[in-house]
Amino acid sequence: MAQYDFANYINGTWTGKELDTITVHNPATGDHIGSVPNAGEDHVKQAIDAASEALPEWSKKTAADRSDILRKYFELIMAHEDELAEIMTKENGKPLKESKGEVQYAASFIEWYAEEGKRTYGRLVPGKRENHRIKVIKQPVGVVAAITPWNFPAAMITRKLGPALAAGCTFIVKPPEETPLTCMRLAELAEEAGIPKGVFNVVNGNPETFSETIMGDMRVRKLTFTGSTPVGRLLMKQGSEQIKRLSLELGGHAPVIVCDDADLDQTVEMLMAAKFRNSGQTCIAANRVYAQSNIYDELIKRLEAEVKTLNTGDGMKDTTDVGPLINKDGYEKVDRHVKDAQDKGANIVVGGEGEANSDKNTYFYQPTLISDANHDMVMMNEETFGPILPIAEYDKDDEAIKAANDTPFGLAAYFFTQNVSRGTRISEGLDYGIVGWNDGVPSAAQAPFGGMKQSGLGREGAEEGMEEYLEVKYVSLSI
Ligand code: NAD
């Protein structure tokens, strides 16, 4: 079996092989598949030194020169799609076809920002006197640090790296302990693409040490984080000392409203993707469904038939649709949510059982459909992060919109209707940064992904994602 043992990548050098390691396990088999260093403060400091030293040269390059390098990087990622997907499935558990989809999605951020970097225009503004001009320019933020989660081991990195490098920033990332291997392979490909030393650095190690060191160093101008809301809150507090610029992509609790005029074939297809992709472990996963009373039974019947076809297992097998949960904590949360719903009167239509093997350290949960859900149930309020779909009934659209918005989260929401007026009213009424209208797969490099309320700050993707890595300066000129 292939072993993936990596060092840290700092200043164009692979370093730290002699250190204690973080071991990486395959969540489907329990096998030990690789390791990365468990580095301390010195590696973080070395990475900050390297990124600071590389900044002047990288930021002074023309956008076209940076674009050429990023384009080469995109092509190399795509040329290694199968290999990257295999590493991803082994460390994360998601089915191989989903991993390939993620590699393509991850690469699309490098490609899109290679082009967008050429369009970081400023503007010339009429002055307040005859001999006065105001010139607005955009410049790179500087050294950027990133912390990323395990559920998208490649895309959560490139969604930050692409715009940061295109803008002229240098970059240090701490990948998640569960899935660092895809990131390390991406770093090797970055080196091969000719990204200069110090421009892209990867430090594996203790998360607290990483964030404390980053937050305490004035040379790091920004932290971009994707992960849970509690950790985001903590980082915001830490960043307040130096007023560190922050982007936060945090947790969600996506509602789905299914109106009685929805195309149910389309609804079921989209809902299956929005729920069961990555075993429900996505920040925009459908977490709760509100179905209008007159189609409620029919929707459940159709979903039941589909959910029963899903195969759970090792993502390396072609027949697998739903992989394992990432770890014991994830499993226990899902199990707690299902038991709580049952205690509060939910009806399990399909699934409802898990398979935990603590000796092997593997945790699977059956794709589960739940009817008669209500708002007293924990799963209707807290992010479940598992393959569980609870459905509640509603009568009037206003009632469904109110229930959908009754949460501290505001990342993604979905609704299904064929009626344009009705859909316009619902889309405008939802307090969410991403709204899927008859669409369960809304993510794209050219769309400004991000949340309202406690789902975060800032946007990733599109031109908004570029602004996150640019400072605005104006030059007031007397001639
Ligand atoms: P997590 O917050 O536990 O971990 C995310 C990252 O933060 C990891 O790299 C981890 O090592 C690091 N971390 C943990 N504690 C830290 C600390 N005290 N200081 C500094 N870093 C720390 O989240 P997770 O379980 O890995 O990921 C799942 C969460 O991420 C879910 O809530 C999900 O909704 C969210 N997520 C959001 C988006 C988005 O775009 N909004 C995308 C993917 C995942």
XYZ file of C-alpha atoms and ligand atoms in Angstrom:
523
model
C 0.000 0.000 0.000
C 1.281 3.453 -0.928
C 2.455 5.482 2.035
C 2.385 9.235 1.855
C 4.956 10.675 4.236
C 5.655 14.359 3.779
C 7.822 17.042 5.362
C 6.684 20.659 5.712
C 7.209 22.945 2.723
C 8.864 26.193 3.772
C 10.839 28.605 1.575
C 10.954 26.083 -1.246
C 12.532 23.448 1.018
C 11.070 20.242 2.435
C 11.819 20.336 6.144
C 11.008 18.689 9.470
C 11.202 14.981 8.598
C 12.987 14.422 11.916
C 10.102 15.822 13.993
C 7.279 13.969 15.717
C 4.550 13.249 13.238
C 0.813 13.579 12.823
C -0.364 10.240 11.452
C -3.089 10.129 8.853
C -5.676 7.332 8.722
C -8.040 6.160 6.037
C -11.497 6.671 7.621
C -12.970 3.823 5.539
C -10.448 1.139 6.514
C -8.619 2.492 9.541
C -5.302 1.950 7.754
C -2.398 4.246 8.526
C -1.720 5.887 5.159
C 0.805 8.611 5.815
C 2.204 11.329 8.022
C 3.248 14.962 8.228
C 5.417 16.744 10.812
C 3.870 17.977 14.008
C 5.864 21.196 13.938
C 5.997 23.921 16.553
C 6.478 27.664 16.610
C 9.859 27.613 14.844
C 8.360 26.292 11.595
C 5.608 28.905 11.687
C 8.214 31.636 12.213
C 10.394 30.267 9.400
C 7.364 30.322 7.114
C 6.578 33.933 8.059
C 10.224 34.893 7.389
C 10.110 33.151 4.003
C 6.761 34.649 2.963
C 7.924 38.132 4.029
C 11.176 37.839 2.096
C 9.432 36.560 -1.030
C 6.757 39.268 -0.959
C 8.549 42.225 -2.645
C 9.585 40.251 -5.713
C 6.289 38.383 -6.125
C 4.125 41.463 -5.634
C 6.188 43.476 -8.158
C 5.798 40.901 -10.918
C 3.291 41.853 -13.582
C -0.120 40.277 -13.277
C 0.540 38.575 -16.608
C 3.731 36.951 -15.272
C 1.917 35.684 -12.176
C -0.884 34.487 -14.432
C 1.501 32.396 -16.547
C 2.787 30.584 -13.448
C -0.719 30.015 -12.074
C -1.872 28.717 -15.449
C 0.968 26.196 -15.418
C -0.024 25.198 -11.893
C -3.648 24.690 -13.002
C -2.504 22.450 -15.860
C -0.311 20.371 -13.546
C -3.172 19.877 -11.074
C -5.436 18.706 -13.880
C -2.717 16.407 -15.238
C -2.570 14.768 -11.773
C -6.337 14.636 -11.260
C -6.530 10.867 -10.743
C -3.587 10.732 -8.365
C -4.832 13.662 -6.262
C -8.331 12.176 -6.179
C -6.987 8.859 -4.901
C -5.059 10.543 -2.077
C -8.155 12.562 -1.207
C -10.446 9.536 -1.066
C -7.961 7.666 1.097
C -7.618 10.441 3.652
C -11.143 11.903 3.594
C -13.316 8.906 2.643
C -15.413 10.590 -0.046
C -16.143 8.441 -3.129
C -13.514 8.632 -5.869
C -15.926 10.261 -8.347
C -16.555 13.051 -5.817
C -12.823 13.450 -5.221
C -12.284 13.902 -8.962
C -15.030 16.500 -8.951
C -13.299 18.275 -6.091
C -9.913 18.263 -7.847
C -11.548 19.889 -10.898
C -13.335 22.403 -8.680
C -10.084 23.131 -6.796
C -8.159 23.635 -10.042
C -10.860 25.962 -11.383
C -9.958 28.559 -8.717
C -6.341 28.613 -9.889
C -7.421 28.945 -13.513
C -10.080 31.596 -12.877
C -7.861 33.797 -10.703
C -4.931 33.466 -13.102
C -7.142 35.541 -15.415
C -8.852 37.726 -12.817
C -5.471 38.877 -11.470
C -5.088 40.896 -14.687
C -8.195 42.912 -13.818
C -7.393 44.410 -10.420
C -8.119 47.867 -11.790
C -8.075 51.095 -9.829
C -9.760 54.317 -11.005
C -9.131 57.994 -11.613
C -11.582 60.241 -9.791
C -12.214 63.946 -10.574
C -10.552 66.078 -7.871
C -12.056 68.809 -5.698
C -9.926 71.599 -7.238
C -8.981 72.319 -10.841
C -5.429 71.130 -10.255
C -6.416 68.126 -8.131
C -6.674 64.471 -9.102
C -7.527 61.403 -7.062
C -5.991 58.104 -8.139
C -7.382 54.938 -6.537
C -5.082 51.922 -6.714
C -5.281 48.360 -5.438
C -2.284 46.625 -3.926
C -1.746 43.175 -2.423
C -2.560 42.825 1.278
C 0.848 41.215 1.934
C 1.638 37.973 3.746
C -1.530 35.885 4.137
C -2.027 32.911 6.470
C -4.736 30.295 5.950
C -6.305 27.576 8.095
C -8.483 25.017 6.312
C -10.864 22.118 7.152
C -10.822 18.422 6.236
C -14.087 18.191 4.311
C -12.643 19.660 1.084
C -8.907 18.900 1.346
C -7.997 20.624 -1.971
C -10.672 23.187 -2.803
C -10.630 24.988 0.539
C -6.938 25.673 -0.066
C -7.016 26.717 -3.729
C -10.094 28.928 -3.164
C -7.770 31.047 -0.995
C -4.434 30.411 -2.689
C -5.624 31.302 -6.216
C -6.793 34.864 -5.490
C -4.027 35.504 -2.917
C -1.230 34.639 -5.351
C -2.943 36.342 -8.291
C -3.230 39.525 -6.206
C 0.510 39.430 -5.424
C 0.313 38.166 -1.836
C 2.494 35.392 -0.410
C 0.860 32.528 1.449
C 1.260 30.185 4.423
C -1.291 27.447 5.023
C -1.897 25.084 7.894
C -3.886 22.152 6.520
C -6.209 20.092 8.742
C -4.690 17.252 10.788
C -7.169 14.722 9.304
C -6.416 15.430 5.610
C -3.030 17.122 5.047
C -1.790 14.764 2.325
C -3.681 16.210 -0.653
C -2.338 19.633 0.325
C 1.240 18.369 0.440
C 0.909 16.870 -3.034
C -0.510 20.226 -4.186
C 2.589 21.903 -2.713
C 4.865 19.555 -4.706
C 2.990 20.488 -7.865
C 3.288 24.193 -6.983
C 7.052 23.764 -6.791
C 7.035 21.966 -10.155
C 4.942 24.780 -11.682
C 7.654 27.281 -10.775
C 5.902 29.139 -7.958
C 8.981 30.833 -6.445
C 10.326 29.782 -3.062
C 8.621 31.435 -0.094
C 5.497 32.362 -2.078
C 3.560 29.247 -1.031
C 4.467 27.604 2.315
C 2.790 24.726 4.142
C 3.180 24.185 7.890
C 1.636 21.176 9.587
C 1.544 21.312 13.355
C -0.390 22.316 16.407
C -3.316 24.567 15.368
C -3.214 26.772 18.471
C 0.529 27.388 18.104
C 0.011 28.235 14.445
C -2.745 30.770 15.031
C -1.096 32.364 18.078
C 2.191 32.836 16.193
C 0.426 34.222 13.116
C -1.759 36.565 15.132
C 1.223 37.873 17.100
C 3.340 38.780 14.070
C 2.701 42.139 12.402
C 4.239 40.903 9.143
C 1.204 38.648 8.588
C -1.493 41.021 7.380
C -4.400 38.667 7.001
C -5.806 35.361 8.174
C -8.290 33.486 6.020
C -10.085 30.629 7.773
C -12.560 27.957 6.766
C -13.921 25.789 9.534
C -16.375 25.744 12.399
C -18.036 28.825 13.876
C -16.570 28.294 17.409
C -12.988 28.267 16.059
C -13.806 31.253 13.817
C -15.035 33.153 16.872
C -11.807 32.337 18.717
C -9.666 33.528 15.811
C -11.638 36.761 15.607
C -10.843 37.391 19.280
C -7.154 36.565 18.748
C -7.005 38.805 15.688
C -8.476 41.780 17.532
C -5.127 42.576 19.223
C -3.441 43.516 15.931
C -6.696 44.281 14.050
C -5.755 41.449 11.710
C -7.679 41.416 8.475
C -9.953 38.354 8.470
C -11.994 36.235 6.099
C -14.117 33.607 7.834
C -15.993 30.810 6.046
C -17.838 29.098 8.886
C -20.609 26.644 9.618
C -24.055 26.528 8.085
C -27.502 25.024 8.577
C -29.068 25.003 5.148
C -32.870 24.967 4.877
C -34.669 23.681 1.784
C -38.177 24.890 0.880
C -40.105 22.706 -1.552
C -43.176 24.502 -2.918
C -46.209 22.647 -4.235
C -45.459 23.728 -7.817
C -41.887 22.358 -7.759
C -40.730 19.917 -10.424
C -40.352 16.959 -8.088
C -38.017 14.987 -10.361
C -35.620 17.926 -10.400
C -36.127 18.549 -6.674
C -35.255 14.980 -5.717
C -32.173 14.899 -7.949
C -30.889 18.189 -6.538
C -31.751 17.337 -2.943
C -29.870 14.057 -3.153
C -26.755 15.954 -4.285
C -27.203 18.739 -1.726
C -27.557 16.216 1.111
C -25.533 13.077 0.504
C -22.412 14.477 -1.189
C -19.401 13.883 1.097
C -21.720 11.910 3.466
C -23.484 15.176 4.300
C -20.234 16.661 5.606
C -20.363 19.920 3.681
C -20.990 23.412 4.995
C -23.761 23.928 2.415
C -25.358 20.482 2.967
C -29.160 20.518 3.066
C -29.778 20.226 6.806
C -33.599 20.512 6.986
C -36.430 20.405 4.463
C -39.789 22.220 4.596
C -42.199 20.622 2.133
C -45.592 22.180 1.362
C -48.432 20.055 2.767
C -49.988 18.992 -0.551
C -46.738 17.499 -1.909
C -45.219 16.403 1.425
C -46.198 12.700 1.152
C -45.245 12.462 -2.518
C -41.824 14.051 -1.895
C -41.098 11.609 0.934
C -42.154 8.652 -1.217
C -39.821 9.709 -4.037
C -36.921 10.475 -1.721
C -37.383 7.151 0.055
C -36.967 5.298 -3.248
C -33.762 7.231 -4.029
C -32.171 7.025 -0.572
C -32.691 3.240 -0.582
C -30.472 2.967 -3.689
C -27.430 4.533 -1.991
C -24.497 2.243 -1.184
C -22.362 3.038 1.824
C -18.729 1.891 1.909
C -15.122 2.529 0.991
C -14.903 5.439 -1.459
C -12.242 3.572 -3.462
C -14.934 1.130 -4.664
C -16.864 2.132 -7.812
C -20.141 1.081 -6.240
C -19.873 3.440 -3.258
C -22.144 6.491 -3.135
C -21.666 7.447 0.514
C -18.362 7.079 2.362
C -17.580 7.005 6.091
C -17.856 9.868 8.550
C -14.499 11.487 9.226
C -14.111 10.353 12.851
C -15.680 9.275 16.133
C -16.748 12.813 17.118
C -18.538 13.236 13.809
C -20.271 9.892 14.235
C -21.366 10.565 17.798
C -22.872 13.900 16.789
C -24.915 12.308 13.994
C -26.063 9.493 16.284
C -27.050 11.996 18.994
C -29.064 14.047 16.482
C -30.951 10.982 15.208
C -31.714 9.647 18.699
C -32.888 13.097 19.820
C -35.216 13.344 16.783
C -36.648 9.887 17.511
C -37.272 10.854 21.152
C -39.137 13.934 19.923
C -41.510 12.056 17.609
C -39.625 11.793 14.317
C -40.376 8.912 11.991
C -37.364 7.145 10.453
C -38.383 6.431 6.846
C -35.030 4.945 5.741
C -31.772 4.251 7.655
C -31.309 5.482 11.213
C -28.462 3.153 12.161
C -24.719 3.563 12.357
C -21.810 1.143 12.234
C -19.020 2.182 14.567
C -15.861 0.106 14.811
C -13.731 1.667 17.508
C -10.957 -0.953 17.116
C -10.448 -0.038 13.467
C -11.439 3.599 14.024
C -14.054 3.542 11.232
C -17.463 5.157 11.492
C -20.236 4.739 8.932
C -23.825 5.962 9.138
C -26.676 4.819 6.914
C -28.169 7.435 4.586
C -31.245 8.392 6.590
C -34.575 9.996 5.728
C -36.713 11.359 8.548
C -40.311 12.604 8.360
C -42.414 14.486 10.937
C -39.477 16.684 11.874
C -40.102 19.742 14.046
C -38.121 22.656 15.433
C -37.675 21.154 18.907
C -35.281 18.642 17.383
C -31.553 19.402 17.660
C -30.940 18.508 13.994
C -33.342 21.271 12.940
C -31.095 23.818 14.711
C -27.507 22.489 14.825
C -25.275 21.548 11.889
C -25.529 17.713 11.682
C -22.629 17.050 9.258
C -23.917 13.610 8.327
C -26.149 11.799 5.820
C -29.425 12.624 7.570
C -32.346 14.400 5.873
C -35.227 15.531 8.115
C -38.455 16.791 6.517
C -41.095 19.036 8.095
C -44.402 20.196 6.627
C -45.530 23.791 5.934
C -48.609 25.552 4.568
C -47.748 29.117 3.561
C -44.471 30.353 2.011
C -44.077 33.120 4.626
C -44.178 30.498 7.356
C -41.427 28.477 5.606
C -39.238 31.563 5.044
C -39.606 32.513 8.717
C -38.608 29.001 9.842
C -35.719 28.955 7.346
C -34.341 32.232 8.736
C -34.775 31.206 12.380
C -31.095 30.337 12.920
C -27.842 32.146 13.728
C -26.407 30.745 10.466
C -26.745 32.223 6.981
C -24.558 30.311 4.530
C -26.683 28.432 1.969
C -30.416 27.916 1.467
C -32.342 26.161 -1.277
C -35.874 26.331 -2.627
C -37.816 24.706 -5.420
C -40.612 26.349 -7.404
C -41.446 26.800 -11.085
C -43.127 30.146 -10.410
C -40.869 33.159 -11.059
C -42.806 35.639 -8.896
C -42.987 33.241 -6.005
C -39.336 32.315 -6.387
C -38.264 35.958 -6.507
C -40.112 36.647 -3.248
C -38.576 33.603 -1.538
C -35.032 34.306 -2.777
C -35.243 37.903 -1.539
C -36.677 36.814 1.819
C -33.955 34.312 2.707
C -31.138 35.671 4.935
C -28.427 33.590 3.282
C -25.319 34.403 1.239
C -25.960 31.558 -1.218
C -29.444 30.687 -2.474
C -30.042 27.719 -4.770
C -33.271 28.107 -6.790
C -34.069 24.695 -8.266
C -30.340 24.086 -7.770
C -28.596 21.909 -5.196
C -25.007 22.418 -6.388
C -24.442 26.192 -6.420
C -20.632 26.395 -5.949
C -18.482 27.761 -8.801
C -15.194 29.680 -9.040
C -17.001 32.627 -10.648
C -19.625 32.911 -7.847
C -19.076 34.881 -4.581
C -19.380 32.084 -1.995
C -19.862 33.094 1.649
C -22.219 33.508 4.544
C -24.285 36.024 6.482
C -24.714 36.155 10.281
C -22.542 33.606 12.149
C -21.619 31.816 8.922
C -18.778 34.221 8.364
C -17.188 37.329 6.929
C -16.123 37.944 3.346
C -16.556 36.005 0.115
C -14.507 33.457 -1.832
C -14.719 33.145 -5.603
C -15.632 35.770 -8.217
C -14.265 39.322 -8.147
C -15.392 39.641 -4.523
C -12.926 36.858 -3.655
C -10.115 38.895 -5.197
C -10.947 41.990 -3.139
C -10.248 39.959 0.023
C -6.544 40.017 -0.903
C -6.297 43.654 -2.002
C -5.849 46.899 -0.123
C -7.383 50.070 -1.526
C -5.165 53.140 -1.524
C -5.855 56.559 -2.968
C -3.289 59.059 -4.057
C -4.401 62.669 -3.772
C -2.393 64.599 -6.342
C -1.973 68.358 -6.922
C -0.644 69.161 -10.369
P -12.648 23.048 12.740
O -13.018 24.462 13.002
O -12.597 22.115 13.880
O -11.216 22.954 12.061
C -10.881 23.712 10.925
C -9.414 24.065 10.971
O -9.173 24.853 12.124
C -8.457 22.862 11.062
O -7.345 23.118 10.250
C -8.053 22.854 12.529
O -6.770 22.331 12.741
C -8.067 24.329 12.847
N -8.253 24.630 14.274
C -8.972 23.947 15.184
N -8.887 24.545 16.388
C -8.096 25.629 16.233
C -7.611 26.638 17.110
N -7.946 26.657 18.389
N -6.809 27.605 16.601
C -6.469 27.588 15.302
N -6.889 26.655 14.426
C -7.699 25.692 14.877
O -13.647 22.578 11.595
P -13.714 21.172 10.862
O -14.423 20.202 11.716
O -12.368 20.799 10.340
O -14.582 21.568 9.591
C -15.945 21.517 9.584
C -16.541 22.900 9.747
O -16.093 23.741 8.672
C -18.042 22.882 9.635
O -18.611 23.722 10.593
C -18.282 23.415 8.224
O -19.561 23.982 8.031
C -17.189 24.400 8.079
N -16.914 24.684 6.673
C -17.288 25.899 6.178
C -17.087 26.179 4.835
C -17.493 27.502 4.267
O -17.085 27.795 3.143
N -18.270 28.315 4.965
C -16.497 25.217 4.007
C -16.126 23.990 4.550
C -16.336 23.736 5.897
